[in-house]
Amino acid sequence: MIDLLLVHPPSYYYFREEKRVYGPIADVVPSSPVYDMYPYGFFSITYYLLKKGYKARIHNAAALMVLDESYRFEDYLRGIDAKLYGVDLHWLPHAHGALEVAKILKKIKGEVPVVLGGLSASIFWAEILTKYDFVDYVLVGDTTEKSIEKLIMYIEGKGRLEDIEGLAYREEGRVKLNPPRKPEPLLNEYKIDFNYLFKYALTDDPLSFTPFSSFMNNPIGAVLVFKGCLYSCATCGGGRNTYMEYLGRDRVSFKTPDVVADEILSINSWSRIPVFVIGDLQLVGGEKYVEALVKELRENGFDAPIYFEFFYPPPHGLLEKIIKASHTVYLQLSPETQDEFLRIKFGRQYNNTMLEKFIERAHKLGFSRIDLYFMHGIPFQTMDVALKLPRYVENLYGQYKNSRIDVFVSPLAPFIDPGSPAFKYPFLYGYKLKAKTLSEHVDLISRSRTWVGMLNYESYYMSNTELAIATAKTGLELLKIKARYGIIDEDIARKQIEVIENYLESHGETIGIDKKIVVPFEELYETLDLGKLLRNPDEISKILINITRFGENN
């Protein structure tokens, strides 16, 4: 008997039985279009409970469904018992999968309680408890480790429901919500030792802990620096206003540089996989923070590639410090569009001159790569504006010859985030919403056979069909440009061009969930062999043994 089983569902539970046109909805993230990567909170909750002496396990049902056609979640459930089952409803695309998994849990496990958590669950908590009787509880908030512990204690007969911060539940036919926990200024007590988690997974159930289905061939780790935000970008559900209104967070809480360094080094202690630092360090101290973090990494021999993301072009002094973090340092920035007016309306308050100065500084300092992310479907964007992106990109490459710039484009899909300004006030941003409630999104996911049909919005400035065409055409042109300038290997570009052309000709019917449409996986993240990156080669044999057993048992 374990205390908590955390289950990550696919976006649509029956994706293996029904053929769908997934399109490029997940092209710029590691997971497949069924979103088989679980949220970062799973690591934090699991490690927090393990430290406290509880038994907890992550089960990535979505990834296992992708990896093995014979895997059945119901069969797995019959072989494990827990005091509490948790399901993430963090990203809204999981609306169908999360509820279906919760329903299956309740059917098989009977009276054992099921709790949902995550950003989307925090927004739709009342609807969940009103409409879906197979969900017992919802945890509202972005830091629920202590509340989960209290809920387990309550199930064991200790404590009261009304004392559990952020817990939503039913009482005498009514739904109630306890006030969420007040955000602590520092998140240091939630530090994660990934080396401990890795070794625990090896002895427990390595495949269950798989972060996403392609992790063995495309491994990447991540550390979360802070929670909250200072910005309120148009379509982002993780902005300042959303945190304040739905999660009770009125400030940015963060981990200090030494704690973030410890987390990064705990990944590096067992492997040399790349590490992604989540969150713009400018929001938590800028140059001083970066200097302290880099100092810790250098003094402790960090020797893996590392990614840093920024919401706003960082100054030269910060770049000078951050490039010393490792032998391979990548930078990521999302301008969203080449159109300055639309970018500022979206919430990114900088012009192209500032963007290009950042690129020039980063290039001169010798960063391994500068990744720029653009998006089609943002507020007020027309198809004509979207199709001008390749011209702007070609001008960039012409201006910065032999550059290390890489450019990616994806559609705003499948949903405008709940809680975002555009979701709350769609007309002000040029949108009409096709779904507003959780159940309407579940229905949209269930009945849509194409990614275009699944979009929860329509723009008054560009039809959804035009959005699909613009994304494919832009992706096609960007591949050709990048091949000409040597940014991407010609063979990889040619193969991906064929994928896009086949996609356009067949309306996506020949594209599987393992295919990236407009962005080759080899370009997004370097293809690596996890086994060759482990510090202890014997550990890979444990993983392989478990993979073999998994295949035999399923």
Coordinates of C-alpha atoms in Angstrom, one line a residue:
M1 CA 0.0 0.0 0.0
I2 CA 1.4 3.4 -1.0
D3 CA 0.2 6.7 0.4
L4 CA -0.2 8.6 -2.9
L5 CA -0.3 7.6 -6.6
L6 CA 0.0 10.6 -8.9
V7 CA -1.4 9.8 -12.4
H8 CA -0.7 11.8 -15.5
P9 CA -3.4 11.3 -18.2
P10 CA -3.2 11.8 -22.0
S11 CA -5.1 14.8 -23.3
Y12 CA -7.7 12.5 -24.9
Y13 CA -8.0 9.1 -23.2
Y14 CA -9.1 7.1 -26.2
F15 CA -6.4 8.5 -28.6
R16 CA -5.2 5.0 -29.4
E17 CA -8.7 3.8 -30.6
E18 CA -9.6 6.8 -32.7
K19 CA -7.6 8.3 -35.5
R20 CA -7.1 12.0 -35.3
V21 CA -5.2 14.7 -37.1
Y22 CA -3.0 16.1 -34.4
G23 CA -1.1 18.7 -36.4
P24 CA 1.6 20.9 -35.0
I25 CA -0.1 21.6 -31.6
A26 CA 2.9 20.2 -29.6
D27 CA 5.8 20.9 -32.0
V28 CA 7.8 23.2 -29.7
V29 CA 7.6 21.0 -26.5
P30 CA 9.3 17.7 -25.8
S31 CA 6.0 15.7 -25.5
S32 CA 3.8 14.3 -28.2
P33 CA 0.4 15.9 -29.2
V34 CA -1.3 13.8 -26.4
Y35 CA 0.8 15.9 -24.0
D36 CA 2.5 12.9 -22.3
M37 CA 4.8 15.1 -20.2
Y38 CA 3.6 15.5 -16.6
P39 CA 3.8 18.9 -14.7
Y40 CA 6.8 19.8 -12.6
G41 CA 4.6 19.7 -9.5
F42 CA 4.7 15.9 -9.6
F43 CA 8.4 15.9 -8.8
S44 CA 8.0 18.4 -6.0
I45 CA 5.0 16.7 -4.4
T46 CA 6.6 13.2 -4.6
Y47 CA 10.0 14.3 -3.2
Y48 CA 8.3 16.4 -0.4
L49 CA 6.3 13.3 0.7
L50 CA 9.2 10.9 0.4
K51 CA 11.2 13.2 2.7
K52 CA 8.4 13.0 5.2
G53 CA 8.5 9.3 5.2
Y54 CA 5.4 8.7 3.0
K55 CA 5.4 6.3 0.0
A56 CA 4.5 8.1 -3.2
R57 CA 4.7 7.2 -6.9
I58 CA 4.3 9.0 -10.2
H59 CA 2.5 7.0 -12.9
N60 CA 2.8 8.5 -16.4
A61 CA -0.2 6.7 -18.0
A62 CA 0.0 9.0 -21.1
A63 CA 3.6 8.1 -21.8
L64 CA 3.0 4.4 -21.3
M65 CA 0.1 4.5 -23.7
V66 CA 2.4 5.9 -26.3
L67 CA 5.2 3.5 -25.6
D68 CA 3.3 0.2 -25.6
E69 CA 0.1 -0.5 -27.5
S70 CA -0.7 -3.4 -25.1
Y71 CA -0.5 -1.3 -22.0
R72 CA -3.9 -0.9 -20.2
F73 CA -4.2 1.6 -17.4
E74 CA -7.1 -0.4 -15.8
D75 CA -4.9 -3.5 -15.5
Y76 CA -2.1 -1.4 -13.9
L77 CA -4.6 -0.1 -11.3
R78 CA -5.8 -3.5 -10.3
G79 CA -2.2 -4.3 -9.2
I80 CA -1.6 -1.3 -7.0
D81 CA -3.3 0.1 -3.9
A82 CA -3.0 3.6 -2.5
K83 CA -4.7 5.7 0.2
L84 CA -5.1 8.6 -2.2
Y85 CA -5.1 8.9 -6.0
G86 CA -4.1 12.2 -7.5
V87 CA -4.7 13.3 -11.1
D88 CA -3.3 16.4 -12.7
L89 CA -5.5 18.8 -14.5
H90 CA -2.8 21.5 -15.0
W91 CA -3.0 22.2 -18.7
L92 CA -6.6 22.5 -20.0
P93 CA -5.9 20.1 -23.0
H94 CA -6.0 17.3 -20.4
A95 CA -9.6 18.1 -19.5
H96 CA -11.0 14.8 -21.1
G97 CA -8.1 12.6 -20.0
A98 CA -8.0 13.8 -16.4
L99 CA -11.7 13.3 -15.9
E100 CA -11.8 9.9 -17.7
V101 CA -8.8 8.7 -15.5
A102 CA -10.6 10.0 -12.4
K103 CA -13.8 8.1 -13.5
I104 CA -11.8 4.9 -14.0
L105 CA -10.0 5.3 -10.7
K106 CA -13.4 5.6 -8.9
K107 CA -14.9 2.6 -10.8
I108 CA -12.0 0.3 -9.9
K109 CA -11.0 1.6 -6.5
G110 CA -14.4 2.4 -5.1
E111 CA -14.4 4.5 -1.9
V112 CA -10.7 5.4 -2.1
P113 CA -10.6 9.2 -2.6
V114 CA -9.6 10.9 -5.9
V115 CA -8.1 14.4 -5.9
L116 CA -7.5 16.7 -8.9
G117 CA -5.0 19.5 -8.9
G118 CA -3.2 21.9 -11.1
L119 CA -3.8 25.3 -12.7
S120 CA -6.9 24.4 -14.7
A121 CA -8.4 22.4 -11.8
S122 CA -7.8 25.5 -9.6
I123 CA -9.9 27.6 -12.0
F124 CA -12.7 25.1 -12.5
W125 CA -12.9 23.6 -9.0
A126 CA -16.5 24.4 -8.5
E127 CA -17.7 23.0 -11.8
I128 CA -15.6 19.8 -11.2
L129 CA -17.2 19.1 -7.8
T130 CA -20.7 20.1 -9.0
K131 CA -20.8 18.0 -12.2
Y132 CA -18.4 15.1 -11.7
D133 CA -19.2 13.0 -8.6
F134 CA -16.3 10.6 -9.2
V135 CA -13.9 13.4 -8.1
D136 CA -13.8 13.7 -4.3
Y137 CA -11.5 16.7 -3.9
V138 CA -9.8 19.5 -5.8
L139 CA -6.6 21.2 -4.5
V140 CA -6.5 24.9 -5.4
G141 CA -3.2 26.6 -5.6
D142 CA 0.3 26.3 -7.1
T143 CA 2.1 25.0 -4.0
T144 CA 0.0 22.1 -2.5
E145 CA 2.6 19.8 -0.9
K146 CA 1.6 20.6 2.6
S147 CA -2.1 20.3 1.8
I148 CA -1.6 16.9 0.2
E149 CA 0.2 15.8 3.3
K150 CA -2.7 17.0 5.5
L151 CA -5.2 15.3 3.2
I152 CA -3.4 12.0 3.5
M153 CA -3.4 12.5 7.3
Y154 CA -7.1 13.2 7.2
I155 CA -7.7 9.9 5.3
E156 CA -5.7 8.2 8.0
G157 CA -8.1 9.6 10.6
K158 CA -6.1 12.6 11.7
G159 CA -7.1 16.3 11.3
R160 CA -10.1 18.0 9.8
L161 CA -11.0 18.8 6.1
E162 CA -11.7 22.5 7.0
D163 CA -8.0 22.9 8.1
I164 CA -6.6 21.9 4.7
E165 CA -5.6 25.0 2.9
G166 CA -6.9 25.3 -0.7
L167 CA -9.0 22.1 -0.5
A168 CA -12.3 22.1 -2.3
Y169 CA -14.8 19.5 -1.2
R170 CA -18.5 18.6 -0.8
E171 CA -20.3 19.1 2.5
E172 CA -24.0 18.4 2.9
G173 CA -24.7 18.8 -0.8
R174 CA -22.8 22.0 -1.2
V175 CA -19.3 22.6 -2.6
K176 CA -16.9 24.4 -0.3
L177 CA -13.4 25.9 -0.7
N178 CA -11.0 26.5 2.1
P179 CA -8.8 29.6 1.6
P180 CA -5.6 28.7 -0.2
R181 CA -2.3 28.8 1.6
K182 CA -0.7 32.3 1.6
P183 CA 2.4 32.3 -0.6
E184 CA 5.7 32.1 1.2
P185 CA 8.3 34.6 -0.1
L186 CA 10.8 31.8 -0.5
L187 CA 10.3 28.3 -1.9
N188 CA 13.5 26.8 -0.5
E189 CA 11.8 24.2 1.6
Y190 CA 10.4 22.7 -1.6
K191 CA 13.9 22.0 -3.0
I192 CA 14.1 18.7 -5.0
D193 CA 17.0 16.2 -4.9
F194 CA 16.7 14.8 -8.4
N195 CA 19.5 12.3 -7.7
Y196 CA 17.4 10.9 -4.8
L197 CA 14.3 10.7 -7.0
F198 CA 16.2 9.0 -9.9
K199 CA 17.5 6.3 -7.6
Y200 CA 14.1 5.9 -5.9
A201 CA 12.5 5.5 -9.4
L202 CA 15.0 2.8 -10.3
T203 CA 14.1 0.7 -7.2
D204 CA 10.4 1.4 -7.5
D205 CA 9.1 1.6 -11.0
P206 CA 11.3 3.4 -13.6
L207 CA 8.8 3.4 -16.4
S208 CA 6.1 4.9 -14.3
F209 CA 8.3 7.9 -13.6
T210 CA 9.2 8.5 -17.3
P211 CA 8.8 12.2 -17.8
F212 CA 7.6 11.8 -21.4
S213 CA 7.5 9.1 -23.9
S214 CA 10.7 10.0 -25.9
F215 CA 12.8 10.7 -22.8
M216 CA 15.2 7.8 -23.4
N217 CA 16.2 9.3 -26.7
N218 CA 15.7 13.0 -26.0
P219 CA 16.4 13.3 -22.3
I220 CA 16.2 16.8 -20.7
G221 CA 15.9 17.8 -17.0
A222 CA 14.3 21.0 -15.6
V223 CA 14.4 23.1 -12.5
L224 CA 11.7 25.7 -11.5
V225 CA 13.1 29.0 -10.2
F226 CA 9.9 30.8 -9.1
K227 CA 6.1 30.8 -9.0
G228 CA 4.0 33.7 -10.0
C229 CA 4.6 36.4 -12.7
L230 CA 4.9 40.1 -13.1
Y231 CA 3.4 40.1 -16.6
S232 CA -0.2 39.5 -17.9
C233 CA 0.3 38.4 -21.5
A234 CA -2.9 38.1 -23.6
T235 CA -3.3 34.4 -23.9
C236 CA -1.2 33.1 -21.0
G237 CA -3.0 31.5 -18.1
G238 CA 0.1 31.8 -15.9
G239 CA 0.1 35.6 -15.7
R240 CA -0.1 38.0 -12.7
N241 CA -3.8 38.5 -12.8
T242 CA -4.6 34.7 -13.1
Y243 CA -2.4 34.0 -10.1
M244 CA -4.0 36.7 -8.0
E245 CA -7.6 35.8 -8.9
Y246 CA -7.5 32.0 -8.8
L247 CA -4.5 30.9 -6.8
G248 CA -4.3 33.4 -4.1
R249 CA -0.8 34.5 -5.1
D250 CA -0.1 38.2 -4.9
R251 CA 3.7 38.0 -5.2
V252 CA 6.5 36.1 -7.0
S253 CA 8.0 33.5 -4.7
F254 CA 11.4 32.0 -5.6
K255 CA 14.2 29.7 -4.7
T256 CA 17.5 31.3 -3.8
P257 CA 20.4 30.8 -6.2
D258 CA 22.2 28.2 -4.0
V259 CA 19.0 26.1 -3.9
V260 CA 18.5 26.3 -7.7
A261 CA 22.1 25.3 -8.1
D262 CA 21.7 22.4 -5.8
E263 CA 18.8 21.1 -7.9
I264 CA 20.7 21.5 -11.2
L265 CA 23.7 19.7 -9.6
S266 CA 21.5 16.9 -8.3
I267 CA 20.5 16.2 -11.9
N268 CA 24.1 16.5 -13.0
S269 CA 25.3 14.2 -10.3
W270 CA 23.7 11.1 -12.0
S271 CA 23.8 12.2 -15.6
R272 CA 25.0 14.8 -18.1
I273 CA 21.6 15.4 -19.7
P274 CA 20.7 19.0 -20.6
V275 CA 18.9 21.1 -18.0
F276 CA 16.2 23.6 -18.7
V277 CA 15.9 26.5 -16.2
I278 CA 12.3 27.4 -16.1
G279 CA 11.5 31.1 -15.6
D280 CA 13.1 34.4 -16.5
L281 CA 15.8 35.1 -13.9
Q282 CA 15.3 38.8 -14.4
L283 CA 12.1 38.5 -12.4
V284 CA 14.0 37.3 -9.2
G285 CA 17.1 39.4 -9.1
G286 CA 18.7 39.7 -12.5
E287 CA 22.5 40.0 -12.7
K288 CA 23.2 39.4 -9.0
Y289 CA 21.0 36.3 -9.0
V290 CA 22.7 35.0 -12.1
E291 CA 26.2 35.7 -10.8
A292 CA 25.5 33.7 -7.6
L293 CA 23.9 30.8 -9.5
V294 CA 26.7 30.6 -12.0
K295 CA 29.3 30.7 -9.3
E296 CA 27.8 27.7 -7.6
L297 CA 27.6 25.8 -10.8
R298 CA 31.2 26.5 -11.8
E299 CA 32.6 25.7 -8.3
N300 CA 30.9 22.3 -8.4
G301 CA 31.9 21.3 -11.8
F302 CA 28.6 21.4 -13.7
D303 CA 29.3 19.9 -17.1
A304 CA 26.1 19.5 -19.1
P305 CA 24.2 21.8 -21.6
I306 CA 21.9 24.3 -20.0
Y307 CA 18.9 26.3 -21.3
F308 CA 17.8 29.7 -20.0
E309 CA 14.5 31.3 -21.0
F310 CA 13.7 35.0 -20.9
F311 CA 10.4 36.9 -21.2
Y312 CA 12.3 40.1 -22.1
P313 CA 15.6 40.7 -23.8
P314 CA 18.3 40.6 -21.0
P315 CA 21.0 43.2 -20.7
H316 CA 24.6 42.7 -21.8
G317 CA 25.9 42.4 -18.2
L318 CA 23.6 39.5 -17.5
L319 CA 24.6 37.8 -20.7
E320 CA 28.2 38.1 -19.8
K321 CA 27.6 36.3 -16.6
I322 CA 25.2 33.6 -17.7
I323 CA 27.4 32.3 -20.5
K324 CA 29.9 31.1 -17.9
A325 CA 27.3 28.6 -16.5
S326 CA 28.6 25.8 -18.7
H327 CA 30.4 24.8 -21.8
T328 CA 27.1 24.8 -23.7
V329 CA 24.6 27.5 -22.9
Y330 CA 21.3 28.0 -24.9
L331 CA 19.1 31.1 -24.7
Q332 CA 15.4 31.1 -25.4
L333 CA 13.1 34.1 -26.1
S334 CA 9.5 34.3 -27.4
P335 CA 8.9 37.5 -29.4
E336 CA 5.6 35.8 -30.6
T337 CA 5.6 37.9 -33.8
Q338 CA 7.8 40.1 -35.9
D339 CA 5.1 42.8 -35.9
E340 CA 6.2 45.2 -33.1
F341 CA 2.7 46.6 -32.6
L342 CA 1.1 43.2 -32.2
R343 CA 3.9 42.0 -29.9
I344 CA 3.3 45.0 -27.5
K345 CA -0.5 44.4 -27.6
F346 CA 0.2 40.8 -26.7
G347 CA 2.2 41.8 -23.6
R348 CA 5.8 41.6 -24.7
Q349 CA 6.9 45.2 -24.2
Y350 CA 9.9 45.5 -26.6
N351 CA 10.5 46.4 -30.2
N352 CA 12.6 44.8 -32.9
T353 CA 15.5 47.0 -32.3
M354 CA 15.8 45.7 -28.7
L355 CA 15.3 42.2 -29.9
E356 CA 18.0 42.5 -32.5
K357 CA 20.5 44.1 -30.0
F358 CA 19.9 41.1 -27.8
I359 CA 20.7 38.8 -30.7
E360 CA 23.8 40.7 -31.6
R361 CA 25.1 40.7 -28.0
A362 CA 24.4 37.0 -27.5
H363 CA 26.0 36.2 -30.8
K364 CA 29.2 38.1 -30.1
L365 CA 29.5 36.5 -26.6
G366 CA 29.4 33.0 -28.3
F367 CA 26.3 31.4 -26.9
S368 CA 25.8 27.9 -28.3
R369 CA 22.4 28.9 -29.7
I370 CA 19.7 31.6 -29.5
D371 CA 16.2 30.1 -29.9
L372 CA 13.4 32.5 -30.9
Y373 CA 9.8 31.3 -30.7
F374 CA 7.0 32.8 -32.8
M375 CA 3.3 32.0 -32.7
H376 CA 0.5 32.3 -35.2
G377 CA -3.1 33.0 -34.0
I378 CA -2.2 35.8 -31.5
P379 CA -4.6 38.7 -31.0
F380 CA -5.3 40.9 -34.1
Q381 CA -2.9 38.9 -36.3
T382 CA -3.9 38.5 -39.9
M383 CA -2.8 35.8 -42.3
D384 CA -0.8 38.4 -44.3
V385 CA 1.1 39.4 -41.2
A386 CA 1.8 35.8 -40.3
L387 CA 3.1 35.0 -43.7
K388 CA 5.7 37.8 -43.5
L389 CA 7.6 36.1 -40.7
P390 CA 10.0 34.2 -43.1
R391 CA 11.0 37.4 -44.7
Y392 CA 11.9 38.9 -41.3
V393 CA 13.8 35.8 -40.3
E394 CA 15.8 35.8 -43.6
N395 CA 16.7 39.4 -42.9
L396 CA 18.0 38.3 -39.4
Y397 CA 20.2 35.6 -40.9
G398 CA 21.4 38.0 -43.5
Q399 CA 22.3 40.6 -40.9
Y400 CA 24.0 38.1 -38.5
K401 CA 25.9 35.8 -40.9
N402 CA 27.3 32.6 -39.4
S403 CA 24.9 33.1 -36.5
R404 CA 23.7 30.7 -33.9
I405 CA 20.1 31.8 -34.2
D406 CA 17.3 29.2 -34.6
V407 CA 13.7 30.1 -35.2
F408 CA 10.6 28.1 -34.4
V409 CA 6.9 28.7 -35.2
S410 CA 3.8 27.1 -33.9
P411 CA 0.1 27.8 -33.8
L412 CA -1.7 29.1 -30.7
A413 CA -3.2 25.7 -30.0
P414 CA -5.3 24.0 -28.9
F415 CA -6.6 26.5 -26.4
I416 CA -6.4 30.0 -25.2
D417 CA -5.6 29.5 -21.5
P418 CA -8.4 29.8 -19.0
G419 CA -7.8 32.7 -16.7
S420 CA -5.8 34.7 -19.3
P421 CA -7.0 38.2 -20.3
A422 CA -8.1 36.9 -23.7
F423 CA -10.1 34.1 -22.2
K424 CA -11.9 36.5 -19.8
Y425 CA -12.5 39.2 -22.3
P426 CA -12.2 37.6 -25.8
F427 CA -13.9 40.4 -27.7
L428 CA -11.3 42.9 -26.5
Y429 CA -8.6 40.7 -28.1
G430 CA -10.4 39.9 -31.4
Y431 CA -11.6 36.5 -30.4
K432 CA -14.8 34.5 -30.1
L433 CA -14.6 31.6 -27.7
K434 CA -16.1 28.2 -28.7
A435 CA -15.8 26.8 -25.2
K436 CA -15.8 28.5 -21.8
T437 CA -16.7 25.9 -19.2
L438 CA -14.7 22.8 -18.4
S439 CA -17.4 20.5 -19.7
E440 CA -17.5 22.5 -23.0
H441 CA -13.8 21.9 -23.4
V442 CA -14.2 18.2 -22.6
D443 CA -16.9 18.0 -25.4
L444 CA -14.7 19.9 -27.8
I445 CA -11.8 17.5 -27.2
S446 CA -14.1 14.4 -27.5
R447 CA -15.8 15.3 -30.8
S448 CA -12.9 17.0 -32.6
R449 CA -11.0 14.8 -35.1
T450 CA -8.6 17.5 -36.2
W451 CA -6.5 20.0 -34.2
V452 CA -8.1 22.9 -36.1
G453 CA -11.5 21.7 -35.0
M454 CA -10.3 21.4 -31.4
L455 CA -9.3 25.1 -31.1
N456 CA -11.4 26.8 -28.4
Y457 CA -11.4 30.1 -30.2
E458 CA -12.0 31.8 -33.5
S459 CA -10.2 35.0 -34.4
Y460 CA -12.0 37.8 -36.2
Y461 CA -8.7 38.6 -38.0
M462 CA -7.7 35.1 -39.3
S463 CA -9.9 32.1 -39.7
N464 CA -8.8 28.8 -38.2
T465 CA -8.3 27.3 -41.6
E466 CA -6.0 30.3 -42.5
L467 CA -4.2 29.7 -39.2
A468 CA -3.4 26.1 -40.2
I469 CA -2.3 27.1 -43.7
A470 CA -0.2 30.0 -42.4
T471 CA 1.6 27.7 -39.8
A472 CA 2.4 25.1 -42.4
K473 CA 3.5 27.5 -45.1
T474 CA 5.6 29.5 -42.7
G475 CA 7.2 26.3 -41.3
L476 CA 8.0 25.2 -44.9
E477 CA 9.7 28.5 -45.7
L478 CA 11.6 28.6 -42.5
L479 CA 13.1 25.2 -43.1
K480 CA 14.3 26.3 -46.6
I481 CA 15.8 29.4 -45.2
K482 CA 17.5 27.7 -42.3
A483 CA 18.9 25.0 -44.7
R484 CA 20.3 27.7 -46.9
Y485 CA 22.1 29.4 -44.0
G486 CA 23.4 26.2 -42.5
I487 CA 21.2 26.5 -39.4
I488 CA 19.8 23.0 -40.0
D489 CA 21.2 20.0 -41.8
E490 CA 20.0 19.8 -45.4
D491 CA 18.9 16.2 -45.0
I492 CA 16.9 16.9 -41.9
A493 CA 15.3 19.9 -43.6
R494 CA 14.4 17.9 -46.7
K495 CA 12.8 15.1 -44.7
Q496 CA 10.8 17.6 -42.7
I497 CA 9.7 19.5 -45.8
E498 CA 8.3 16.2 -47.1
V499 CA 6.4 15.8 -43.8
I500 CA 4.8 19.2 -44.2
E501 CA 4.0 18.6 -47.8
N502 CA 2.4 15.2 -47.1
Y503 CA 0.6 16.8 -44.2
L504 CA -0.9 19.5 -46.5
E505 CA -1.8 17.0 -49.2
S506 CA -3.4 14.4 -46.9
H507 CA -4.8 16.9 -44.3
G508 CA -2.7 15.3 -41.7
E509 CA -4.0 11.8 -42.0
T510 CA -0.6 10.3 -42.6
I511 CA 0.9 12.0 -39.5
G512 CA 1.2 10.0 -36.3
I513 CA 1.5 11.3 -32.7
D514 CA 5.3 10.7 -32.8
K515 CA 5.8 13.2 -35.7
K516 CA 6.6 16.9 -35.4
I517 CA 5.1 18.8 -38.3
V518 CA 6.8 22.1 -38.7
V519 CA 9.7 21.6 -36.3
P520 CA 12.0 18.5 -36.5
F521 CA 12.7 17.0 -33.0
E522 CA 16.4 16.9 -33.9
E523 CA 16.3 20.7 -34.2
L524 CA 14.3 21.4 -31.1
Y525 CA 16.4 19.4 -28.7
E526 CA 19.5 17.5 -29.4
T527 CA 18.9 13.7 -29.8
L528 CA 20.9 12.0 -27.1
D529 CA 21.2 8.5 -25.7
L530 CA 20.3 8.5 -22.0
G531 CA 22.4 5.4 -21.4
K532 CA 25.6 7.2 -22.6
L533 CA 24.9 10.2 -20.3
L534 CA 24.5 8.3 -17.0
R535 CA 27.4 8.6 -14.6
N536 CA 27.0 5.0 -13.6
P537 CA 26.6 2.8 -16.7
D538 CA 25.1 0.0 -14.5
E539 CA 22.0 2.1 -13.9
I540 CA 21.0 1.9 -17.5
S541 CA 20.8 -1.9 -17.2
K542 CA 18.2 -1.5 -14.5
I543 CA 16.1 0.7 -16.7
L544 CA 16.5 -1.8 -19.6
I545 CA 15.5 -4.7 -17.4
N546 CA 12.4 -2.9 -16.4
I547 CA 11.6 -2.0 -20.0
T548 CA 11.9 -5.7 -20.9
R549 CA 9.6 -6.7 -18.0
F550 CA 7.1 -4.0 -19.0
G551 CA 7.0 -5.5 -22.5
E552 CA 6.6 -9.0 -21.2
N553 CA 3.8 -8.1 -18.7
N554 CA 1.8 -6.0 -21.1

